[in-house]
XYZ file of N, CA and C in Angstrom:
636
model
N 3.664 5.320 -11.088
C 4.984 5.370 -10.490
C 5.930 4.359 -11.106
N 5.524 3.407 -11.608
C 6.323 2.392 -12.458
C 7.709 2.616 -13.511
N 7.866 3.950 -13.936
C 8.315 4.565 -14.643
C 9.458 5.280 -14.250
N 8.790 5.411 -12.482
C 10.057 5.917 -12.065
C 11.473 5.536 -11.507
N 12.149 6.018 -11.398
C 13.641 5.234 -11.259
C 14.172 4.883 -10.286
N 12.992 3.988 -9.392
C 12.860 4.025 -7.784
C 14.461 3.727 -6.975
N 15.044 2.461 -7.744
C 15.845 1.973 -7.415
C 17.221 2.702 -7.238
N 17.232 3.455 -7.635
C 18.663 5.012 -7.678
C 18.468 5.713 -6.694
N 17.183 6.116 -6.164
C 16.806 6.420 -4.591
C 18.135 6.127 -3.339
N 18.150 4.758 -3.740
C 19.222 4.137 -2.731
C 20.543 4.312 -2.791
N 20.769 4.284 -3.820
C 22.206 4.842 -4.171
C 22.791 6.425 -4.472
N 21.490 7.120 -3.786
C 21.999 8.428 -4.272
C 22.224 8.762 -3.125
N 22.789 9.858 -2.400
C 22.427 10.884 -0.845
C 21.479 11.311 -1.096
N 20.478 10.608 -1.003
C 18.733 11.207 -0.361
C 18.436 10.526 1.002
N 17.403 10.812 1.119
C 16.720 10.440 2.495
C 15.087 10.035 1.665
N 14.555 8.486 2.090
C 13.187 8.658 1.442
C 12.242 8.364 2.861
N 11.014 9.414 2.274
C 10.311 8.871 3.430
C 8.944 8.861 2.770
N 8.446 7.632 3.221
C 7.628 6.823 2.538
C 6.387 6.948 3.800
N 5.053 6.408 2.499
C 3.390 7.063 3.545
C 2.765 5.908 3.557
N 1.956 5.656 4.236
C 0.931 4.733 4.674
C 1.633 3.354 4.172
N 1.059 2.840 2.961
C 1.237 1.254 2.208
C 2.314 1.468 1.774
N 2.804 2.296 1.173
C 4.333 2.519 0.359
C 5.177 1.239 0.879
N 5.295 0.987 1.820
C 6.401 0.145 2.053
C 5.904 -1.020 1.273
N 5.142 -1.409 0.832
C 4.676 -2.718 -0.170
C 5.441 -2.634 -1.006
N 5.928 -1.230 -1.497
C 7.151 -1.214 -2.803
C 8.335 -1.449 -2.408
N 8.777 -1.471 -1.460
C 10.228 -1.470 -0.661
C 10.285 -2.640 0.737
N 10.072 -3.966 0.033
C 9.918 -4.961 0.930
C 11.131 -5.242 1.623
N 12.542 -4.923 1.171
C 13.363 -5.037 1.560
C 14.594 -4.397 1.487
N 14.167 -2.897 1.707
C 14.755 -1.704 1.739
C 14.261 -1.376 3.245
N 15.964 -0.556 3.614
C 16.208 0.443 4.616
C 15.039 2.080 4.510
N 13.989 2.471 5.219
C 13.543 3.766 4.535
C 14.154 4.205 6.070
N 14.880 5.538 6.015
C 14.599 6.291 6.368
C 13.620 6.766 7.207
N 12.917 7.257 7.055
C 10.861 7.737 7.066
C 10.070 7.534 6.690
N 9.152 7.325 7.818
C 7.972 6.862 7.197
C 6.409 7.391 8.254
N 5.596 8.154 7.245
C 4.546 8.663 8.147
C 3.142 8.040 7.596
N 2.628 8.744 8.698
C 1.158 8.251 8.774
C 0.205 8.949 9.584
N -0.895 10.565 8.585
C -1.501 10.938 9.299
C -3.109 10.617 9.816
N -3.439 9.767 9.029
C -5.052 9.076 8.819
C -5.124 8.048 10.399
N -6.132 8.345 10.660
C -6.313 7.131 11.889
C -6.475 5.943 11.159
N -8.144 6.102 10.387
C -8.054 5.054 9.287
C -7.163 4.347 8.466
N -6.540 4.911 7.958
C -5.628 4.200 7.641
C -4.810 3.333 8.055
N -4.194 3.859 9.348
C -3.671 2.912 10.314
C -4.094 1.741 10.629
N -5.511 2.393 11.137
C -6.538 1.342 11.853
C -6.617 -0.233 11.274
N -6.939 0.538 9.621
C -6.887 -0.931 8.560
C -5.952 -1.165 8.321
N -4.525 -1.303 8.792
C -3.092 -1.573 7.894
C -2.198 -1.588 9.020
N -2.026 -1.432 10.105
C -1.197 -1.325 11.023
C -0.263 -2.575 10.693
N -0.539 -3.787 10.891
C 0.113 -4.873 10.975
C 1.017 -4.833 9.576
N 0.288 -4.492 8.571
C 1.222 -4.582 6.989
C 2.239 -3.118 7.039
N 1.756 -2.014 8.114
C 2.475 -1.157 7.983
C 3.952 -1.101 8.775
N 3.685 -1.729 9.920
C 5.006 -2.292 11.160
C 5.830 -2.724 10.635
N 5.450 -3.632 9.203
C 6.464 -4.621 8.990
C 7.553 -3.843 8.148
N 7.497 -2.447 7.700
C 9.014 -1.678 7.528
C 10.048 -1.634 8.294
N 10.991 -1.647 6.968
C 12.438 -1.144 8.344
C 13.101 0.242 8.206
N 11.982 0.865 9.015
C 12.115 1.970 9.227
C 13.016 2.947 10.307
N 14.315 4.479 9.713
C 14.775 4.449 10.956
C 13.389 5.222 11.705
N 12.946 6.172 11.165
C 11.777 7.228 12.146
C 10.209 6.994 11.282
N 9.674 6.649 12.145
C 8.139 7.057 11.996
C 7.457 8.434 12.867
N 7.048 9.286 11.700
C 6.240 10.318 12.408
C 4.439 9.597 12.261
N 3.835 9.356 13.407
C 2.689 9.594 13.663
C 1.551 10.727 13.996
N 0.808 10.554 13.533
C -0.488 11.913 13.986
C -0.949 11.105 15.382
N -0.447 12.030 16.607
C -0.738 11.805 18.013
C -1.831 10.959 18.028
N -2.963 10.989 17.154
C -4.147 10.350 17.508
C -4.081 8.609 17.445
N -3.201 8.568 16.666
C -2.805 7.565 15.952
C -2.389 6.207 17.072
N -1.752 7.123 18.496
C -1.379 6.451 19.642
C -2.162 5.624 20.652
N -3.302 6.472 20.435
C -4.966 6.253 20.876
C -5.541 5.053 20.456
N -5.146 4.245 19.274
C -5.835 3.094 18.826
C -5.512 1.786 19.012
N -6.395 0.962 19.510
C -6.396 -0.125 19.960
C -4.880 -0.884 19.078
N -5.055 -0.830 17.324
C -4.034 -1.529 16.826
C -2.426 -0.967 17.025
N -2.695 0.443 17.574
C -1.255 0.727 17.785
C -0.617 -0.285 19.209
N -1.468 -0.505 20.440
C -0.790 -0.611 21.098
C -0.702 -2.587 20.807
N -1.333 -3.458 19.735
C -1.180 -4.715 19.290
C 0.427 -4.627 18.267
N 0.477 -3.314 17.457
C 1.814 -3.382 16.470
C 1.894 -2.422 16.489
N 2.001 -1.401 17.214
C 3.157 0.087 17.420
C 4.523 -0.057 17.727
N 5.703 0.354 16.888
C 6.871 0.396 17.654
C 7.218 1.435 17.779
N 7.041 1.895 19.338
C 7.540 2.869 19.851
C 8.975 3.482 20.090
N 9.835 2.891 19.908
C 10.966 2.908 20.095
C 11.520 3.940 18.739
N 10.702 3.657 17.899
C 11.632 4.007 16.786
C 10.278 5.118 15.726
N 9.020 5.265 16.880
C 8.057 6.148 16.880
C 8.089 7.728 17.376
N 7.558 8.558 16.469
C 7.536 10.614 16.924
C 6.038 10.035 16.921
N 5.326 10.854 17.671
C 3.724 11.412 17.392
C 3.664 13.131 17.251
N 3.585 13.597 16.172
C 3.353 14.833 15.765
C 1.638 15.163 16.379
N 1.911 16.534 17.439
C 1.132 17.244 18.055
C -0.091 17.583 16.555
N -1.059 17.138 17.072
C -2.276 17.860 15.875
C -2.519 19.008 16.004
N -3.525 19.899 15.340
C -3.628 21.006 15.231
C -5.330 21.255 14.413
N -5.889 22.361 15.031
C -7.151 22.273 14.233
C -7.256 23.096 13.282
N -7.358 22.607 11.916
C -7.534 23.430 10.930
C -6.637 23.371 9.740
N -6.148 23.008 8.868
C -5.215 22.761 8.203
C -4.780 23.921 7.364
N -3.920 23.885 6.175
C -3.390 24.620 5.547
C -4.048 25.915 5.028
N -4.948 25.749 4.708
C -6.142 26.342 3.772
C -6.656 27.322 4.646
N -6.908 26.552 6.221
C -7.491 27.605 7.179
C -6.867 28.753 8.194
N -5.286 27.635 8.283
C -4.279 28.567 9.631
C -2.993 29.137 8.710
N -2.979 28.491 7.316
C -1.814 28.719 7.170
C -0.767 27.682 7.273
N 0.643 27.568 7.148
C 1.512 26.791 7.462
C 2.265 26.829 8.578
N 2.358 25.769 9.156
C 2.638 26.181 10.658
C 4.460 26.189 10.632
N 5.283 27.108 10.808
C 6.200 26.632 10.787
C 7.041 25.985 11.878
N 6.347 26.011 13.134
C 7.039 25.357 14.213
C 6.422 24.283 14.684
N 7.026 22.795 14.332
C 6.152 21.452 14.396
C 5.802 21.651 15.997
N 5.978 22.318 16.637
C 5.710 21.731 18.571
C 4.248 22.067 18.514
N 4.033 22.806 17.726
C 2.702 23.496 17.863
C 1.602 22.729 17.179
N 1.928 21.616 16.507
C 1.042 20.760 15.279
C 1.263 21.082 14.267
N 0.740 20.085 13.184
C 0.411 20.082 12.085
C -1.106 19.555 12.027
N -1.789 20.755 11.059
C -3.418 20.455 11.037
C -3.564 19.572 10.282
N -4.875 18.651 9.887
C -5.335 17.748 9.148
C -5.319 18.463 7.659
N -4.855 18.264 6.602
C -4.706 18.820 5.046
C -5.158 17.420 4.597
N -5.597 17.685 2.831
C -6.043 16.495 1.926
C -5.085 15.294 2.247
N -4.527 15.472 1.935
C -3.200 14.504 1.927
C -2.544 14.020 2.692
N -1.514 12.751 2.897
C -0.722 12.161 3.931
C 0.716 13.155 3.298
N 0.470 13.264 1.999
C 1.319 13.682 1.589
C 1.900 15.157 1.777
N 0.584 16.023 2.089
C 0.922 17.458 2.460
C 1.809 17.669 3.807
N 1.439 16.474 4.824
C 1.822 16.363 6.149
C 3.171 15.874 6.304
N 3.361 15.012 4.929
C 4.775 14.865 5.059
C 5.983 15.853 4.925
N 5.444 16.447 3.406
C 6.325 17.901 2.824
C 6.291 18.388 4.375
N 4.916 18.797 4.944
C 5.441 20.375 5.761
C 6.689 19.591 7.148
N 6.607 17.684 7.805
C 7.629 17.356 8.397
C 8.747 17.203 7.636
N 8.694 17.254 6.361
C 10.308 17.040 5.633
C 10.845 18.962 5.532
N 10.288 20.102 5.775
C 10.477 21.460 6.313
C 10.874 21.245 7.574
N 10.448 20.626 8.435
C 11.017 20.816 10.251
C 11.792 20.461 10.309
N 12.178 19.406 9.242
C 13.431 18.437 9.379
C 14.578 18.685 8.974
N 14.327 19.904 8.070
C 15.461 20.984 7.706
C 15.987 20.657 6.378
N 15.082 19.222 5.405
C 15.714 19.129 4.361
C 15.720 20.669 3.451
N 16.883 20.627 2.306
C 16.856 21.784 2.145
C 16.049 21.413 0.377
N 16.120 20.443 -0.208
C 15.456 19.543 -1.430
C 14.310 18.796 -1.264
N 13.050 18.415 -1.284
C 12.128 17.476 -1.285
C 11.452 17.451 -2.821
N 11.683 16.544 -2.865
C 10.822 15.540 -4.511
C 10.168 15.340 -4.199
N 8.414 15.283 -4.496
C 6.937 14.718 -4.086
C 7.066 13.577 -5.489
N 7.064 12.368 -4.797
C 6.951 11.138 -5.977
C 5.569 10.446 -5.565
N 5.506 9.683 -7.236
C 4.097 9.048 -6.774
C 2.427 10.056 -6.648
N 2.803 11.372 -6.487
C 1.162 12.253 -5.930
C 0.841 12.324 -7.318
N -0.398 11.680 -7.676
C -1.077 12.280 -8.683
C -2.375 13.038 -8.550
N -2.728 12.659 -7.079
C -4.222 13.212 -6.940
C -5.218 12.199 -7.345
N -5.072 11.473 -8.059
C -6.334 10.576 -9.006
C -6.374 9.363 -8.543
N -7.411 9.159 -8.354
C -8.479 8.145 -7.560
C -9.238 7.224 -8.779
N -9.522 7.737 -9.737
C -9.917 7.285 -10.695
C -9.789 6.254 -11.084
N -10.523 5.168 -11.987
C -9.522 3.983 -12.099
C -9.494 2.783 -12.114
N -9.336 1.461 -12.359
C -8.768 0.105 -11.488
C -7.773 -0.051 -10.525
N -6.490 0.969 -10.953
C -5.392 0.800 -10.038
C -5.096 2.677 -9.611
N -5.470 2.855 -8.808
C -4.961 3.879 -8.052
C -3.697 4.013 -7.139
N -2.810 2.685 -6.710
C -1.802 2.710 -6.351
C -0.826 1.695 -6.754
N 0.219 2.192 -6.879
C 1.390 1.608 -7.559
C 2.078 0.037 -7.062
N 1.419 -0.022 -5.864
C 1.607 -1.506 -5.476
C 0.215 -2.385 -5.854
N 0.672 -3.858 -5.296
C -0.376 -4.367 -5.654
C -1.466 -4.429 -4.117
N -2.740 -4.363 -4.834
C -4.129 -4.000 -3.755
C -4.736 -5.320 -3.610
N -5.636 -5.603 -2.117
C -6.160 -6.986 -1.954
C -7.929 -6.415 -1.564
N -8.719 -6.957 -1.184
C -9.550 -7.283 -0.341
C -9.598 -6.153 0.498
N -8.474 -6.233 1.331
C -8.636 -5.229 2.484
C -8.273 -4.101 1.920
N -7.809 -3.718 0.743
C -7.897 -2.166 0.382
C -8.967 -1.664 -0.239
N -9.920 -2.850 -0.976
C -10.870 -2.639 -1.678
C -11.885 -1.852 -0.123
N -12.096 -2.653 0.671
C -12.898 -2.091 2.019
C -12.399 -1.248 2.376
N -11.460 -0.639 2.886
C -10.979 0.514 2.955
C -11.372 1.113 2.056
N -11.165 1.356 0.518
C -11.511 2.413 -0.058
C -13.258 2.576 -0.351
N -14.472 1.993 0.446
C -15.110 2.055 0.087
C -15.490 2.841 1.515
N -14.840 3.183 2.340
C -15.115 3.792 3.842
C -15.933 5.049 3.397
N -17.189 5.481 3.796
C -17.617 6.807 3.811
C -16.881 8.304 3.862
N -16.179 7.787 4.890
C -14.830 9.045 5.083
C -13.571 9.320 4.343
N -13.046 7.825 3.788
C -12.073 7.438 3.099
C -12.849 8.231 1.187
N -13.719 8.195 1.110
C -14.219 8.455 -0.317
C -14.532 9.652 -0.386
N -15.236 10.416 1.011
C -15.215 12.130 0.952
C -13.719 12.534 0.422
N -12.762 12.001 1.383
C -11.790 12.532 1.658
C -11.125 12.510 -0.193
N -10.962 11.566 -0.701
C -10.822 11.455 -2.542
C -11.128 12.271 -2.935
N -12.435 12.656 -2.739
C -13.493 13.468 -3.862
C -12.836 14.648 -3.323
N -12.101 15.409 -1.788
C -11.834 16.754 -1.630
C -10.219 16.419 -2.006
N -9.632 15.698 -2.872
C -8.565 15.934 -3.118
C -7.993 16.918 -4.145
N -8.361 17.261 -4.660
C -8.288 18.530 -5.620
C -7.572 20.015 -4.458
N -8.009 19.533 -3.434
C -7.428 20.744 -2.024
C -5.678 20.779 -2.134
N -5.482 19.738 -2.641
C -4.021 19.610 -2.248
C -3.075 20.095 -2.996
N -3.800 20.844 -4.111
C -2.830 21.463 -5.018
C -3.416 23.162 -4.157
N -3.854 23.789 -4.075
C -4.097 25.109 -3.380
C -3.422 24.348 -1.755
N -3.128 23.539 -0.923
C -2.390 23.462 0.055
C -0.861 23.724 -0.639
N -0.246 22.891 -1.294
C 1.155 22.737 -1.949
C 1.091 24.302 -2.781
N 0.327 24.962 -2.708
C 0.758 26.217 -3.118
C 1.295 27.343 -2.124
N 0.399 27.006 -1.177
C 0.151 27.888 0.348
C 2.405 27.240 1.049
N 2.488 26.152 0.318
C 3.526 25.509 1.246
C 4.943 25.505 0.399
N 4.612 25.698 -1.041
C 6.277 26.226 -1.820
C 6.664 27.451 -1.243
N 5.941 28.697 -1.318
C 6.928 29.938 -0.982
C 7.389 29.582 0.200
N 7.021 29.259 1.014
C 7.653 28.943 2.727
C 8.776 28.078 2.526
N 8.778 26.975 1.717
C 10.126 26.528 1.141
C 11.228 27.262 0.639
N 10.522 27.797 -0.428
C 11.467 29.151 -0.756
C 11.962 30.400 -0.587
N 11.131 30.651 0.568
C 11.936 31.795 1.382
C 12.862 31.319 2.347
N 13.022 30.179 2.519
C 14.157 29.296 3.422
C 15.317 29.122 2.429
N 14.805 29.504 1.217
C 16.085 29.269 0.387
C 16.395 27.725 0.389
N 15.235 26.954 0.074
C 14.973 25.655 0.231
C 13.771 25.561 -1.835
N 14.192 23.763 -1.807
C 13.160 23.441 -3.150
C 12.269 22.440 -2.516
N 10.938 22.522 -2.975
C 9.856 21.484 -3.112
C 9.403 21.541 -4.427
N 9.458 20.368 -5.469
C 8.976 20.266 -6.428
C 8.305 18.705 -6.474
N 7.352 18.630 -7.419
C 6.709 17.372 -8.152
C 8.027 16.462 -9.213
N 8.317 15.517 -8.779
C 9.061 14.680 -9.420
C 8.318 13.362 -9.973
N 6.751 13.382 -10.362
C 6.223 12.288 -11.032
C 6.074 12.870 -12.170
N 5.634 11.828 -12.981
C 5.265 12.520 -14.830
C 3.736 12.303 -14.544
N 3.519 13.455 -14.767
C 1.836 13.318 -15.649
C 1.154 12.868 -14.028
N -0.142 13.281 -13.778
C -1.205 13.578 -12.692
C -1.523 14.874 -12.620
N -2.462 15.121 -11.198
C -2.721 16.670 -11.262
C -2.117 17.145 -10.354
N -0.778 16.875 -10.116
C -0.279 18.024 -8.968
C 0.420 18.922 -9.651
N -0.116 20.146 -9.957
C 0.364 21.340 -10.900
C 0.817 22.559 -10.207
N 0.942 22.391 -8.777
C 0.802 23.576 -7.687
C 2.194 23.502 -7.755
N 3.294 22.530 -7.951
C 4.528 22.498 -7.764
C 5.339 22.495 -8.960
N 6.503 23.100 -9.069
C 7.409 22.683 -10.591
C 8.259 21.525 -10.654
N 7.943 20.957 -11.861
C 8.098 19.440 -12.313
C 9.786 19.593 -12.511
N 9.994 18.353 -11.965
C 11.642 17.810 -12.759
C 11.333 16.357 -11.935
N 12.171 16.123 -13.588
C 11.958 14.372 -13.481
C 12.587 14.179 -12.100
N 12.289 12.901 -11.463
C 13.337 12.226 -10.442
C 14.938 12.370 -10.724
N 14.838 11.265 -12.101
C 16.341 11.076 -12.407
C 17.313 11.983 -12.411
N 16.644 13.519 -13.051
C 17.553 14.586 -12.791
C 17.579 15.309 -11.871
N 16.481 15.346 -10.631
C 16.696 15.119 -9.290
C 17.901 14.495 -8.714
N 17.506 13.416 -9.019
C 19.165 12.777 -8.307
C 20.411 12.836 -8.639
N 20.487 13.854 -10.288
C 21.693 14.179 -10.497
C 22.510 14.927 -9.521
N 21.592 15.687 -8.895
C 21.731 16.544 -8.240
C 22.380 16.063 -6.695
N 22.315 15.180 -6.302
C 22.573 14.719 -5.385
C 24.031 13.719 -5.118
N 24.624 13.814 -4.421
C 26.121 13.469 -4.267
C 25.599 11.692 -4.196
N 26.359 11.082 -4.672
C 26.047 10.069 -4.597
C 26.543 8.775 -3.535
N 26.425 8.085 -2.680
C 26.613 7.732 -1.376
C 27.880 7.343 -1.860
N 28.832 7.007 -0.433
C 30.143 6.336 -0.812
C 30.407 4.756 -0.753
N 29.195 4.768 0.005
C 29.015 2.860 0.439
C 28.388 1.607 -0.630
């Protein structure tokens, strides 16, 4: 992600909404959004994750349930998205959020299908490469506590079935595009091939640029 032209984000008319750790890149940026469908994830990161200044967080309902939400949850400025059993692959795409969103590979699949409810009519997927592979698998910097986290039994299935998320992001463009709506991949180079590529930068050509 280093490459990409994060900082124009802010100055363009977009909306970003940022997943789990992301905010490590944006220590002192306004986001928009910011989700989080993994319990785990939470579980291990809650406290580093609160500390955004975020206007909306969508949560996975379950997420409400855990001891660290109710130590650093802010509710005030918290959704909990209704779950659902079965994800993309199995029900389909749900198009009416009241009903859930199922568990899919990704934090990232869960975001696309809430950035659809939300009525954007453009979404850029930045950052997804799929690949786990590596020393550095994420674009911020990692400590201790991510190293344990990524060594979680569940946390490492869940890697190895990431390859799902390009047959989910396939199941979830036409539904974009019969709304007469775009979802595309705006990183260079990884394996998300289910979506059509355009750089960021000319992404944001596209976009009116704020007046403030």
């Amino acid at each position: 992600m280093c490459d990409l032209p994060l900082d124009r984000i802010f100055s363009a008319d977009v909306d970003l909404m940022t997943v789990n750790n992301s905010v490590r890149l944006f220590p002192d940026r306004r986001i928009a959004f910011h989700t989080v469908s993994d319990r785990l994830c939470y579980g291990s990161f809650a406290e580093r994750i609160e500390t955004g200044d975020y206007g909306t967080c969508f949560y996975r309902d379950q997420i409400g349930q855990l001891p660290e939400w109710e130590l650093h949850g802010r509710p005030e400025r918290t959704v909990f998205v209704p779950s659902r059993r079965g994800g993309i692959l199995k029900r389909g795409v749900q198009t009416h959020a009241h009903f859930g969103i199922g568990n899919d590979s990704s934090v990232v699949v869960f975001s696309a299908q809430l950035a659809f409810h939300l009525g954007f009519d453009a979404v850029a997927i930045i950052g997804c490469d799929l690949n786990y592979e590596g020393s550095k698998v994420y674009a911020y910097e990692t400590d201790q506590r991510d190293v344990v986290h990524g060594r979680n039994d569940e946390i490492q299935k869940r890697r190895h079935a990431m390859h799902k998320a390009n047959a989910e992001f396939a199941l979830l463009r036409p539904v974009f595009e019969r709304h007469g709506r775009q979802l595309i991949n705006a990183t260079s180079g990884g394996n998300l091939d289910a979506l059509p590529r355009l750089p960021l930068a000319q992404f944001l050509e596209t976009r009116t640029p704020c007046s403030q």
